[in-house]
Amino acid sequence: MVDKIKVENLSCFYSGKQVLKDLSLTVEKNEILSIIGPSNSGKTSFLRTLNRMNDMNVNFSRKGDIFLDNDNIFDMNPEKLRTRIGMLFAMPIPLPMSIYDNIAYAPKVLGLKNKKNMDEVVEQSLRDASLWDEVKDRLDSSAIKMSGGQQQRLCIARILAIEPEVILFDEPCSGLDPISTAKVEEAMLKLREKYTIVLVTNNVKQASRVGTRTAFFLMGELIEIDKTRNMFLTPKNKLTEDYITGRFG
């Protein structure tokens, strides 16, 4: 497999407190890497470091390197990086405008003017987010009126409209019902054909359903990383087994 992301000896700190400890791992192209672990294990800090959102926190510092393909992300323009690595948060935040304009907003900012091309971007983004069939007849309706699950998939489509290479999911189903969760997971599995995905989830069953590989974080350390089937059937580390089986966390 080809490595899309390579993390080398990454340590992260907030106000001097270490939250990630000498982390080294790879994310393979077109895989879903699920990251599990209890609260305060550094999972979200890791995601936010991957697209340099932590740079906006004046109390943040780090050591180590992260490479996207062969490019060191810390040598890149952060805005340019975020067109290559998009991020979806736990709470969907649609823009206060129509469904169509939510998807079209970023491509317009990036310079897309042609209406026909824009229509194609909007439709393809919604299709890839498994939302097109539900909204194709009401693209002019307010995105605020959509259900929570639909809003989350709309936010996925909004990321897809800028054609990233990697998508980061931070607890994308934490506030969703089982049916909406299943639709988001369906979208993730479909997206894997085109994109590389890193998923942070507190739902170990979700990690087992969608993850190509799974990484277990604990107190800022990478305890174990393996193919998801191996991790859940025959974990190598007793801490991993205890977490997966619900003995702590």
Coordinates of N, CA and C in Angstrom, one line a residue:
M1 N 0.8 -1.2 0.0 CA 0.0 0.0 0.0 C 0.9 1.3 0.0
V2 N 0.3 2.3 -0.6 CA 1.1 3.6 -0.6 C 0.7 4.5 0.6
D3 N 1.7 5.0 1.2 CA 1.4 5.9 2.4 C 1.0 7.3 1.9
K4 N -0.2 7.7 2.3 CA -0.7 9.1 2.0 C -0.2 10.1 3.0
I5 N -0.2 9.7 4.3 CA 0.3 10.5 5.4 C 1.4 9.7 6.2
K6 N 2.4 10.4 6.5 CA 3.5 9.8 7.4 C 3.7 10.7 8.5
V7 N 3.6 10.2 9.7 CA 3.8 11.0 11.0 C 5.1 10.4 11.6
E8 N 6.0 11.4 11.9 CA 7.3 11.0 12.5 C 7.5 11.7 13.8
N9 N 7.6 10.9 14.9 CA 8.0 11.4 16.2 C 7.2 12.7 16.6
L10 N 5.9 12.7 16.4 CA 5.1 13.8 16.7 C 4.8 13.9 18.2
S11 N 5.1 15.0 18.8 CA 4.7 15.4 20.2 C 4.0 16.7 20.2
C12 N 2.9 16.8 20.9 CA 2.1 18.1 20.9 C 1.9 18.5 22.3
F13 N 1.8 19.8 22.5 CA 1.7 20.4 23.8 C 0.7 21.6 23.8
Y14 N 0.0 21.7 24.9 CA -0.9 22.9 25.1 C -0.4 23.5 26.4
S15 N 0.1 24.8 26.3 CA 0.6 25.5 27.5 C 1.7 24.6 28.2
G16 N 2.5 23.9 27.5 CA 3.5 23.1 28.0 C 3.1 21.7 28.5
K17 N 1.8 21.4 28.5 CA 1.3 20.1 28.9 C 1.3 19.2 27.7
Q18 N 1.9 18.0 27.8 CA 2.1 17.2 26.6 C 0.8 16.3 26.4
V19 N 0.2 16.4 25.2 CA -1.0 15.6 24.9 C -0.8 14.5 23.9
L20 N 0.3 14.6 23.1 CA 0.7 13.5 22.2 C 2.2 13.3 22.4
K21 N 2.6 12.0 22.5 CA 3.9 11.6 23.0 C 4.6 10.8 21.9
D22 N 5.5 11.4 21.1 CA 6.4 10.7 20.2 C 5.6 9.8 19.3
L23 N 4.7 10.3 18.6 CA 3.7 9.5 17.8 C 4.3 9.3 16.4
S24 N 4.4 8.0 16.0 CA 4.8 7.7 14.6 C 3.8 6.7 14.0
L25 N 3.3 7.0 12.9 CA 2.4 6.1 12.2 C 2.2 6.5 10.8
T26 N 1.6 5.7 10.0 CA 1.2 6.1 8.6 C -0.3 5.9 8.4
V27 N -0.8 6.7 7.4 CA -2.1 6.5 6.9 C -2.0 6.2 5.4
E28 N -2.5 5.0 5.1 CA -2.4 4.5 3.7 C -3.4 5.2 2.8
K29 N -3.1 5.3 1.5 CA -4.0 5.9 0.5 C -5.2 5.1 0.4
N30 N -6.4 5.7 0.4 CA -7.7 5.1 0.2 C -8.0 4.1 1.3
E31 N -7.6 4.4 2.5 CA -8.0 3.6 3.6 C -8.8 4.5 4.6
I32 N -9.6 3.8 5.5 CA -10.2 4.5 6.6 C -9.4 4.1 7.8
L33 N -8.7 5.0 8.4 CA -8.0 4.7 9.6 C -8.9 5.2 10.8
S34 N -9.4 4.2 11.6 CA -10.2 4.6 12.7 C -9.3 4.8 13.9
I35 N -9.5 5.8 14.7 CA -8.7 6.1 15.9 C -9.7 6.0 17.1
I36 N -9.4 5.1 18.0 CA -10.2 4.9 19.2 C -9.4 5.2 20.4
G37 N -10.1 5.3 21.6 CA -9.4 5.6 22.8 C -10.3 6.4 23.7
P38 N -10.1 6.3 25.0 CA -10.9 7.1 26.0 C -10.7 8.6 25.8
S39 N -11.5 9.4 26.5 CA -11.3 10.9 26.5 C -9.9 11.2 26.9
N40 N -9.5 12.4 26.4 CA -8.1 12.9 26.8 C -7.0 12.0 26.4
S41 N -7.2 11.3 25.3 CA -6.1 10.4 24.8 C -5.3 11.1 23.6
G42 N -5.8 12.3 23.2 CA -5.1 13.0 22.2 C -5.6 12.8 20.8
K43 N -6.8 12.1 20.7 CA -7.3 11.8 19.4 C -7.6 13.0 18.5
T44 N -8.4 13.9 19.1 CA -8.8 15.2 18.4 C -7.6 16.1 18.2
S45 N -6.7 16.1 19.2 CA -5.5 16.9 19.0 C -4.7 16.5 17.8
F46 N -4.7 15.1 17.6 CA -4.0 14.6 16.5 C -4.6 15.0 15.1
L47 N -6.0 14.9 15.1 CA -6.7 15.3 13.9 C -6.4 16.8 13.6
R48 N -6.5 17.6 14.6 CA -6.3 19.1 14.4 C -4.9 19.4 14.0
T49 N -4.0 18.6 14.3 CA -2.6 18.8 13.9 C -2.4 18.4 12.5
L50 N -3.2 17.4 12.0 CA -3.0 17.0 10.6 C -3.3 18.0 9.6
N51 N -4.3 19.0 9.9 CA -4.5 20.0 9.0 C -4.2 21.4 9.6
R52 N -3.4 21.4 10.6 CA -2.8 22.6 11.2 C -3.8 23.5 11.8
M53 N -5.0 23.0 12.2 CA -5.9 23.9 12.9 C -5.4 24.3 14.3
N54 N -4.5 23.5 14.9 CA -3.9 23.8 16.2 C -3.0 25.0 16.1
D55 N -2.6 25.4 14.9 CA -1.8 26.6 14.7 C -2.5 27.8 15.2
M56 N -3.8 27.8 15.2 CA -4.6 29.0 15.6 C -4.6 29.1 17.1
N57 N -4.1 28.2 17.9 CA -4.1 28.2 19.3 C -2.7 28.7 19.7
V58 N -2.6 29.9 20.4 CA -1.3 30.4 20.7 C -0.6 29.6 21.8
N59 N -1.3 28.8 22.5 CA -0.7 27.9 23.5 C -0.2 26.6 23.0
F60 N -0.4 26.4 21.7 CA 0.0 25.1 21.1 C 1.4 25.1 20.6
S61 N 2.1 24.0 20.8 CA 3.5 23.8 20.3 C 3.6 22.3 19.9
R62 N 4.6 22.0 19.1 CA 4.8 20.6 18.7 C 6.2 20.4 18.3
K63 N 6.6 19.1 18.3 CA 7.9 18.6 17.8 C 7.5 17.5 16.8
G64 N 8.4 17.2 15.9 CA 8.2 16.1 14.9 C 7.7 16.7 13.6
D65 N 7.4 15.7 12.7 CA 7.0 16.1 11.3 C 5.8 15.2 10.8
I66 N 5.1 15.8 9.9 CA 4.0 15.1 9.2 C 4.1 15.4 7.7
F67 N 4.1 14.3 6.9 CA 4.3 14.4 5.5 C 3.0 14.0 4.8
L68 N 2.5 14.8 3.9 CA 1.4 14.5 3.0 C 2.0 14.2 1.7
D69 N 1.9 13.0 1.2 CA 2.7 12.5 0.1 C 4.2 12.8 0.5
N70 N 4.9 13.6 -0.2 CA 6.3 13.9 0.2 C 6.4 15.3 0.7
D71 N 5.3 16.0 1.0 CA 5.4 17.4 1.4 C 5.2 17.5 2.9
N72 N 6.1 18.1 3.5 CA 6.0 18.4 5.0 C 4.9 19.4 5.2
I73 N 3.9 19.1 5.9 CA 2.8 20.0 6.1 C 3.1 21.3 6.8
F74 N 4.2 21.2 7.6 CA 4.6 22.4 8.4 C 5.4 23.4 7.5
D75 N 5.7 23.0 6.3 CA 6.3 23.9 5.3 C 5.3 24.5 4.4
M76 N 4.0 24.1 4.5 CA 3.0 24.5 3.5 C 2.2 25.6 4.0
N77 N 1.6 26.4 3.1 CA 0.6 27.4 3.4 C -0.6 26.7 4.1
P78 N -1.0 27.1 5.3 CA -2.1 26.4 6.0 C -3.4 26.4 5.2
E79 N -3.7 27.5 4.5 CA -5.0 27.5 3.8 C -4.9 26.6 2.6
K80 N -3.8 26.5 2.0 CA -3.6 25.6 0.9 C -3.7 24.1 1.4
L81 N -3.1 23.9 2.5 CA -3.1 22.5 3.1 C -4.6 22.1 3.4
R82 N -5.4 23.1 3.8 CA -6.8 22.7 4.2 C -7.7 22.5 3.0
T83 N -7.2 22.8 1.8 CA -7.9 22.4 0.6 C -7.5 21.0 0.2
R84 N -6.4 20.5 0.8 CA -6.0 19.1 0.5 C -6.4 18.1 1.6
I85 N -6.6 18.7 2.8 CA -7.0 17.9 4.0 C -8.2 18.6 4.6
G86 N -9.4 18.1 4.3 CA -10.7 18.7 4.9 C -11.0 18.1 6.2
M87 N -11.8 18.8 7.0 CA -12.1 18.3 8.3 C -13.6 18.5 8.6
L88 N -14.2 17.4 9.1 CA -15.7 17.4 9.5 C -15.7 17.3 11.0
F89 N -16.5 18.1 11.7 CA -16.6 18.2 13.1 C -17.8 17.4 13.6
A90 N -17.9 17.2 14.9 CA -19.0 16.5 15.5 C -20.3 17.1 15.3
M91 N -20.4 18.5 15.5 CA -21.6 19.2 15.3 C -21.7 19.8 13.9
P92 N -22.7 19.4 13.1 CA -22.8 20.0 11.7 C -23.2 21.4 11.8
I93 N -22.5 22.3 11.1 CA -22.8 23.7 11.1 C -23.1 24.2 9.6
P94 N -24.3 24.0 9.1 CA -24.6 24.4 7.8 C -24.6 26.0 7.7
L95 N -24.2 26.5 6.6 CA -24.3 28.0 6.4 C -25.7 28.4 6.3
P96 N -26.1 29.6 6.8 CA -27.5 30.0 6.7 C -27.9 30.5 5.3
M97 N -28.0 29.5 4.5 CA -28.3 29.7 3.0 C -28.9 28.4 2.5
S98 N -29.1 28.4 1.2 CA -29.8 27.2 0.6 C -28.8 26.0 0.6
I99 N -29.4 24.9 0.3 CA -28.6 23.7 0.2 C -27.6 23.8 -0.9
Y100 N -28.0 24.3 -2.1 CA -27.2 24.5 -3.2 C -26.0 25.5 -2.9
D101 N -26.3 26.6 -2.2 CA -25.3 27.6 -2.0 C -24.3 27.2 -0.9
N102 N -24.7 26.3 0.0 CA -23.8 25.7 0.9 C -22.7 25.0 0.2
I103 N -23.0 24.2 -0.8 CA -22.0 23.4 -1.5 C -21.2 24.3 -2.5
A104 N -21.9 25.3 -3.1 CA -21.3 26.2 -4.1 C -20.3 27.2 -3.4
Y105 N -20.5 27.5 -2.1 CA -19.8 28.6 -1.5 C -18.3 28.5 -1.7
A106 N -17.7 27.4 -1.3 CA -16.2 27.3 -1.4 C -15.7 27.3 -2.8
P107 N -16.3 26.5 -3.7 CA -15.8 26.6 -5.1 C -15.9 28.0 -5.7
K108 N -16.9 28.8 -5.3 CA -17.0 30.2 -5.7 C -15.8 31.0 -5.2
V109 N -15.5 30.8 -3.9 CA -14.4 31.5 -3.3 C -13.1 31.2 -4.0
L110 N -13.0 29.9 -4.4 CA -11.8 29.4 -5.1 C -11.7 29.7 -6.6
G111 N -12.8 30.4 -7.1 CA -12.7 30.9 -8.5 C -13.6 30.3 -9.5
L112 N -14.4 29.3 -9.1 CA -15.3 28.6 -10.1 C -16.5 29.6 -10.4
K113 N -16.7 29.9 -11.7 CA -17.7 30.9 -12.1 C -18.8 30.3 -13.0
N114 N -18.4 29.3 -13.7 CA -19.3 28.7 -14.7 C -20.5 28.0 -14.0
K115 N -21.7 28.4 -14.4 CA -22.9 27.8 -13.7 C -23.1 26.3 -14.0
K116 N -22.8 25.9 -15.2 CA -23.0 24.5 -15.6 C -22.0 23.7 -14.8
N117 N -20.7 24.1 -14.7 CA -19.7 23.4 -14.0 C -20.1 23.4 -12.5
M118 N -20.6 24.5 -12.0 CA -21.0 24.6 -10.6 C -22.1 23.6 -10.3
D119 N -23.1 23.5 -11.2 CA -24.2 22.5 -11.0 C -23.6 21.1 -10.9
E120 N -22.6 20.8 -11.7 CA -22.0 19.5 -11.7 C -21.3 19.2 -10.4
V121 N -20.6 20.2 -9.9 CA -19.9 20.1 -8.6 C -20.9 19.8 -7.5
V122 N -22.0 20.6 -7.5 CA -23.0 20.4 -6.4 C -23.6 19.1 -6.5
E123 N -24.0 18.6 -7.7 CA -24.7 17.3 -7.8 C -23.7 16.2 -7.4
Q124 N -22.5 16.2 -7.9 CA -21.5 15.1 -7.6 C -21.2 15.1 -6.1
S125 N -21.0 16.3 -5.5 CA -20.7 16.3 -4.1 C -21.8 15.7 -3.2
L126 N -23.0 16.1 -3.6 CA -24.2 15.5 -2.9 C -24.4 14.0 -3.1
R127 N -24.1 13.6 -4.3 CA -24.1 12.1 -4.6 C -23.1 11.4 -3.8
D128 N -21.9 11.9 -3.7 CA -20.8 11.2 -3.0 C -21.1 11.2 -1.5
A129 N -21.8 12.2 -1.0 CA -22.2 12.2 0.4 C -23.5 11.5 0.7
S130 N -24.0 10.7 -0.3 CA -25.2 9.9 -0.2 C -26.4 10.8 0.2
L131 N -26.5 12.0 -0.4 CA -27.6 12.9 0.0 C -28.4 13.4 -1.2
W132 N -27.9 13.2 -2.4 CA -28.5 13.8 -3.6 C -30.0 13.3 -3.7
D133 N -30.3 12.1 -3.6 CA -31.7 11.6 -3.8 C -32.7 12.2 -2.8
E134 N -32.2 12.6 -1.7 CA -33.1 13.2 -0.6 C -33.3 14.7 -0.8
V135 N -32.4 15.4 -1.6 CA -32.5 16.8 -1.6 C -32.6 17.4 -3.0
K136 N -32.5 16.5 -4.1 CA -32.4 17.0 -5.4 C -33.6 17.9 -5.9
D137 N -34.7 17.7 -5.2 CA -35.9 18.5 -5.6 C -36.1 19.7 -4.8
R138 N -35.2 20.0 -3.8 CA -35.3 21.2 -3.0 C -34.0 21.8 -2.7
L139 N -33.2 22.0 -3.7 CA -31.8 22.6 -3.6 C -31.9 24.0 -3.1
D140 N -33.0 24.7 -3.4 CA -33.2 26.1 -3.0 C -33.7 26.3 -1.6
S141 N -34.0 25.2 -0.9 CA -34.5 25.2 0.5 C -33.4 25.5 1.4
S142 N -33.7 26.1 2.6 CA -32.7 26.4 3.6 C -32.1 25.2 4.2
A143 N -30.8 25.2 4.2 CA -30.1 24.1 4.8 C -30.3 23.9 6.3
I144 N -30.7 25.0 6.9 CA -31.0 25.0 8.4 C -32.2 24.1 8.7
K145 N -33.1 23.9 7.7 CA -34.3 23.1 8.0 C -34.1 21.6 7.8
M146 N -32.9 21.2 7.4 CA -32.6 19.8 7.2 C -32.5 19.1 8.6
S147 N -32.7 17.8 8.6 CA -32.5 17.0 9.8 C -31.0 17.0 10.2
G148 N -30.7 16.6 11.4 CA -29.3 16.6 11.9 C -28.4 15.7 11.0
G149 N -29.0 14.5 10.7 CA -28.2 13.6 9.9 C -28.0 14.1 8.5
Q150 N -29.0 14.8 7.9 CA -28.8 15.4 6.6 C -27.8 16.6 6.6
Q151 N -27.9 17.3 7.7 CA -26.9 18.5 7.8 C -25.5 17.9 7.9
Q152 N -25.3 16.8 8.6 CA -23.9 16.3 8.7 C -23.4 15.8 7.3
R153 N -24.3 15.2 6.5 CA -23.9 14.8 5.2 C -23.8 16.0 4.2
L154 N -24.5 17.0 4.5 CA -24.3 18.3 3.7 C -22.9 18.8 4.0
C155 N -22.5 18.8 5.2 CA -21.2 19.3 5.6 C -20.1 18.4 4.9
I156 N -20.4 17.1 4.8 CA -19.5 16.2 4.1 C -19.4 16.7 2.6
A157 N -20.6 16.9 2.0 CA -20.6 17.3 0.6 C -19.9 18.7 0.4
R158 N -20.0 19.6 1.4 CA -19.3 20.9 1.3 C -17.8 20.7 1.3
I159 N -17.3 19.7 2.0 CA -15.9 19.4 2.0 C -15.5 18.8 0.6
L160 N -16.3 17.9 0.1 CA -16.0 17.3 -1.2 C -16.0 18.3 -2.3
A161 N -16.7 19.3 -2.2 CA -16.8 20.3 -3.3 C -15.4 21.0 -3.6
I162 N -14.5 20.9 -2.6 CA -13.2 21.5 -2.9 C -12.2 20.5 -3.3
E163 N -12.7 19.2 -3.4 CA -11.9 18.1 -3.9 C -10.6 17.9 -3.1
P164 N -10.7 17.6 -1.8 CA -9.6 17.3 -1.0 C -9.0 16.0 -1.3
E165 N -7.8 15.7 -0.7 CA -7.2 14.3 -0.9 C -7.5 13.5 0.3
V166 N -7.6 14.1 1.5 CA -7.8 13.5 2.8 C -9.0 14.1 3.5
I167 N -9.9 13.3 4.1 CA -11.0 13.9 5.0 C -10.8 13.4 6.4
L168 N -10.8 14.3 7.3 CA -10.7 14.0 8.7 C -12.1 14.1 9.3
F169 N -12.6 13.0 10.0 CA -13.9 13.0 10.7 C -13.7 12.9 12.2
D170 N -14.2 13.9 12.9 CA -14.0 14.0 14.3 C -15.4 13.7 15.0
E171 N -15.6 12.5 15.4 CA -16.9 12.1 16.0 C -18.1 12.5 15.2
P172 N -18.1 12.1 13.9 CA -19.2 12.6 13.0 C -20.6 12.2 13.3
C173 N -20.7 11.1 14.1 CA -22.1 10.6 14.4 C -22.5 10.7 15.9
S174 N -21.7 11.5 16.7 CA -21.9 11.5 18.1 C -23.3 12.0 18.5
G175 N -24.0 12.9 17.7 CA -25.3 13.4 18.0 C -26.4 12.8 17.2
L176 N -26.1 11.7 16.4 CA -27.1 11.2 15.4 C -27.7 9.9 15.9
D177 N -29.0 9.7 15.4 CA -29.7 8.5 15.7 C -29.1 7.4 14.8
P178 N -29.4 6.1 15.1 CA -28.8 5.0 14.4 C -29.0 5.0 12.9
I179 N -30.2 5.4 12.4 CA -30.4 5.5 11.0 C -29.5 6.5 10.3
S180 N -29.4 7.7 10.9 CA -28.6 8.7 10.4 C -27.1 8.3 10.4
T181 N -26.7 7.6 11.5 CA -25.4 7.1 11.7 C -25.0 6.1 10.6
A182 N -26.0 5.2 10.3 CA -25.8 4.3 9.2 C -25.5 4.9 7.8
K183 N -26.3 6.0 7.6 CA -26.1 6.7 6.3 C -24.8 7.4 6.2
V184 N -24.3 8.0 7.3 CA -23.0 8.7 7.3 C -21.9 7.6 7.1
E185 N -22.1 6.5 7.8 CA -21.1 5.4 7.6 C -21.1 4.9 6.2
E186 N -22.3 4.8 5.6 CA -22.4 4.4 4.2 C -21.6 5.3 3.3
A187 N -21.8 6.6 3.6 CA -21.1 7.7 2.8 C -19.6 7.5 3.0
M188 N -19.1 7.3 4.2 CA -17.7 7.1 4.4 C -17.1 5.9 3.6
L189 N -17.8 4.8 3.6 CA -17.3 3.6 2.9 C -17.2 3.9 1.4
K190 N -18.2 4.6 0.9 CA -18.2 5.0 -0.5 C -17.1 6.0 -0.8
L191 N -16.8 6.9 0.1 CA -15.8 7.9 -0.2 C -14.4 7.3 -0.2
R192 N -14.2 6.2 0.5 CA -12.9 5.6 0.6 C -12.4 5.2 -0.8
E193 N -13.3 5.1 -1.8 CA -12.9 4.8 -3.2 C -12.1 5.9 -3.8
K194 N -12.3 7.1 -3.3 CA -11.7 8.3 -3.9 C -10.8 9.0 -2.9
Y195 N -11.0 8.9 -1.6 CA -10.3 9.7 -0.7 C -9.6 8.8 0.4
T196 N -8.7 9.4 1.1 CA -8.1 8.8 2.3 C -8.9 9.4 3.5
I197 N -9.2 8.6 4.5 CA -10.1 9.0 5.6 C -9.4 8.7 6.9
V198 N -9.4 9.7 7.8 CA -9.0 9.4 9.2 C -10.3 9.7 10.1
L199 N -10.7 8.7 10.8 CA -11.9 8.8 11.6 C -11.6 8.7 13.1
V200 N -11.9 9.7 13.9 CA -11.9 9.6 15.3 C -13.3 9.3 15.9
T201 N -13.4 8.2 16.6 CA -14.7 7.8 17.1 C -14.6 7.2 18.5
N202 N -15.5 7.5 19.4 CA -15.6 6.9 20.7 C -16.5 5.6 20.6
N203 N -17.0 5.3 19.4 CA -17.9 4.2 19.2 C -17.0 3.1 18.6
V204 N -16.6 2.1 19.5 CA -15.7 1.1 19.0 C -16.4 0.2 17.9
K205 N -17.7 0.1 18.0 CA -18.5 -0.7 17.0 C -18.4 0.0 15.7
Q206 N -18.5 1.3 15.7 CA -18.4 2.0 14.4 C -17.0 1.8 13.8
A207 N -15.9 1.9 14.7 CA -14.6 1.7 14.2 C -14.5 0.3 13.6
S208 N -15.1 -0.7 14.2 CA -15.0 -2.1 13.6 C -15.8 -2.2 12.3
R209 N -16.9 -1.4 12.2 CA -17.7 -1.5 10.9 C -17.0 -0.9 9.7
V210 N -16.3 0.3 9.9 CA -15.9 1.0 8.8 C -14.3 1.1 8.6
G211 N -13.6 0.8 9.7 CA -12.2 1.0 9.6 C -11.4 -0.1 8.8
T212 N -10.6 0.4 7.9 CA -9.6 -0.5 7.3 C -8.6 -1.0 8.3
R213 N -8.0 0.0 8.9 CA -7.2 -0.3 10.1 C -7.7 0.5 11.3
T214 N -7.2 0.2 12.5 CA -7.6 0.9 13.7 C -6.4 1.2 14.5
A215 N -6.3 2.4 15.1 CA -5.3 2.7 16.0 C -5.9 3.0 17.4
F216 N -5.2 2.5 18.4 CA -5.7 2.7 19.8 C -4.8 3.7 20.5
F217 N -5.3 4.9 20.9 CA -4.6 5.9 21.6 C -4.9 5.8 23.1
L218 N -4.0 6.0 24.0 CA -4.2 6.1 25.4 C -3.2 7.1 26.0
M219 N -3.8 8.1 26.7 CA -3.0 9.1 27.4 C -1.9 9.7 26.5
G220 N -2.3 10.0 25.2 CA -1.4 10.6 24.3 C -0.4 9.7 23.6
E221 N -0.5 8.4 23.8 CA 0.4 7.4 23.2 C -0.3 6.5 22.3
L222 N 0.4 6.1 21.2 CA -0.2 5.1 20.3 C 0.2 3.7 20.9
I223 N -0.9 3.0 21.4 CA -0.7 1.7 22.0 C -0.6 0.6 21.0
E224 N -1.4 0.7 20.0 CA -1.5 -0.4 19.0 C -2.1 0.1 17.7
I225 N -1.6 -0.4 16.6 CA -2.3 -0.1 15.3 C -2.2 -1.4 14.4
D226 N -3.3 -1.7 13.8 CA -3.4 -3.0 13.1 C -4.6 -3.0 12.2
K227 N -4.7 -3.9 11.3 CA -5.9 -4.1 10.5 C -7.0 -4.3 11.5
T228 N -8.2 -3.7 11.2 CA -9.3 -3.6 12.1 C -9.7 -5.0 12.6
R229 N -9.8 -6.0 11.7 CA -10.2 -7.3 12.0 C -9.3 -7.9 13.1
N230 N -8.0 -7.7 12.8 CA -7.0 -8.3 13.8 C -7.1 -7.6 15.1
M231 N -7.3 -6.3 15.1 CA -7.3 -5.5 16.3 C -8.5 -6.0 17.2
F232 N -9.6 -6.3 16.6 CA -10.8 -6.6 17.4 C -10.9 -8.1 17.7
L233 N -10.3 -8.9 16.9 CA -10.3 -10.4 17.2 C -9.1 -10.8 18.1
T234 N -7.9 -10.3 17.7 CA -6.7 -10.7 18.4 C -5.8 -9.6 18.7
P235 N -6.2 -8.6 19.6 CA -5.4 -7.5 19.9 C -4.1 -8.0 20.6
K236 N -3.0 -7.3 20.2 CA -1.7 -7.7 20.7 C -1.4 -7.2 22.2
N237 N -2.1 -6.1 22.5 CA -1.8 -5.4 23.8 C -3.0 -5.6 24.7
K238 N -2.7 -5.9 26.0 CA -3.8 -6.2 26.9 C -4.6 -4.9 27.2
L239 N -4.0 -3.7 27.1 CA -4.7 -2.5 27.2 C -5.8 -2.3 26.1
T240 N -5.4 -2.7 24.9 CA -6.3 -2.6 23.8 C -7.5 -3.5 24.0
E241 N -7.2 -4.7 24.4 CA -8.3 -5.7 24.7 C -9.2 -5.2 25.8
D242 N -8.7 -4.6 26.8 CA -9.5 -4.1 27.9 C -10.4 -3.0 27.5
Y243 N -9.9 -2.1 26.6 CA -10.7 -1.0 26.1 C -11.8 -1.5 25.2
I244 N -11.4 -2.3 24.2 CA -12.4 -2.8 23.3 C -13.5 -3.5 23.9
T245 N -13.2 -4.3 25.0 CA -14.2 -5.1 25.7 C -14.9 -4.3 26.8
G246 N -14.6 -3.0 26.9 CA -15.4 -2.2 27.9 C -14.9 -2.3 29.3
R247 N -13.7 -2.8 29.6 CA -13.2 -2.8 31.0 C -12.8 -1.5 31.5
F248 N -12.5 -0.5 30.6 CA -12.3 0.8 31.0 C -12.6 1.8 29.8
G249 N -12.7 3.1 30.1 CA -12.9 4.0 29.0 C -14.2 4.7 29.1

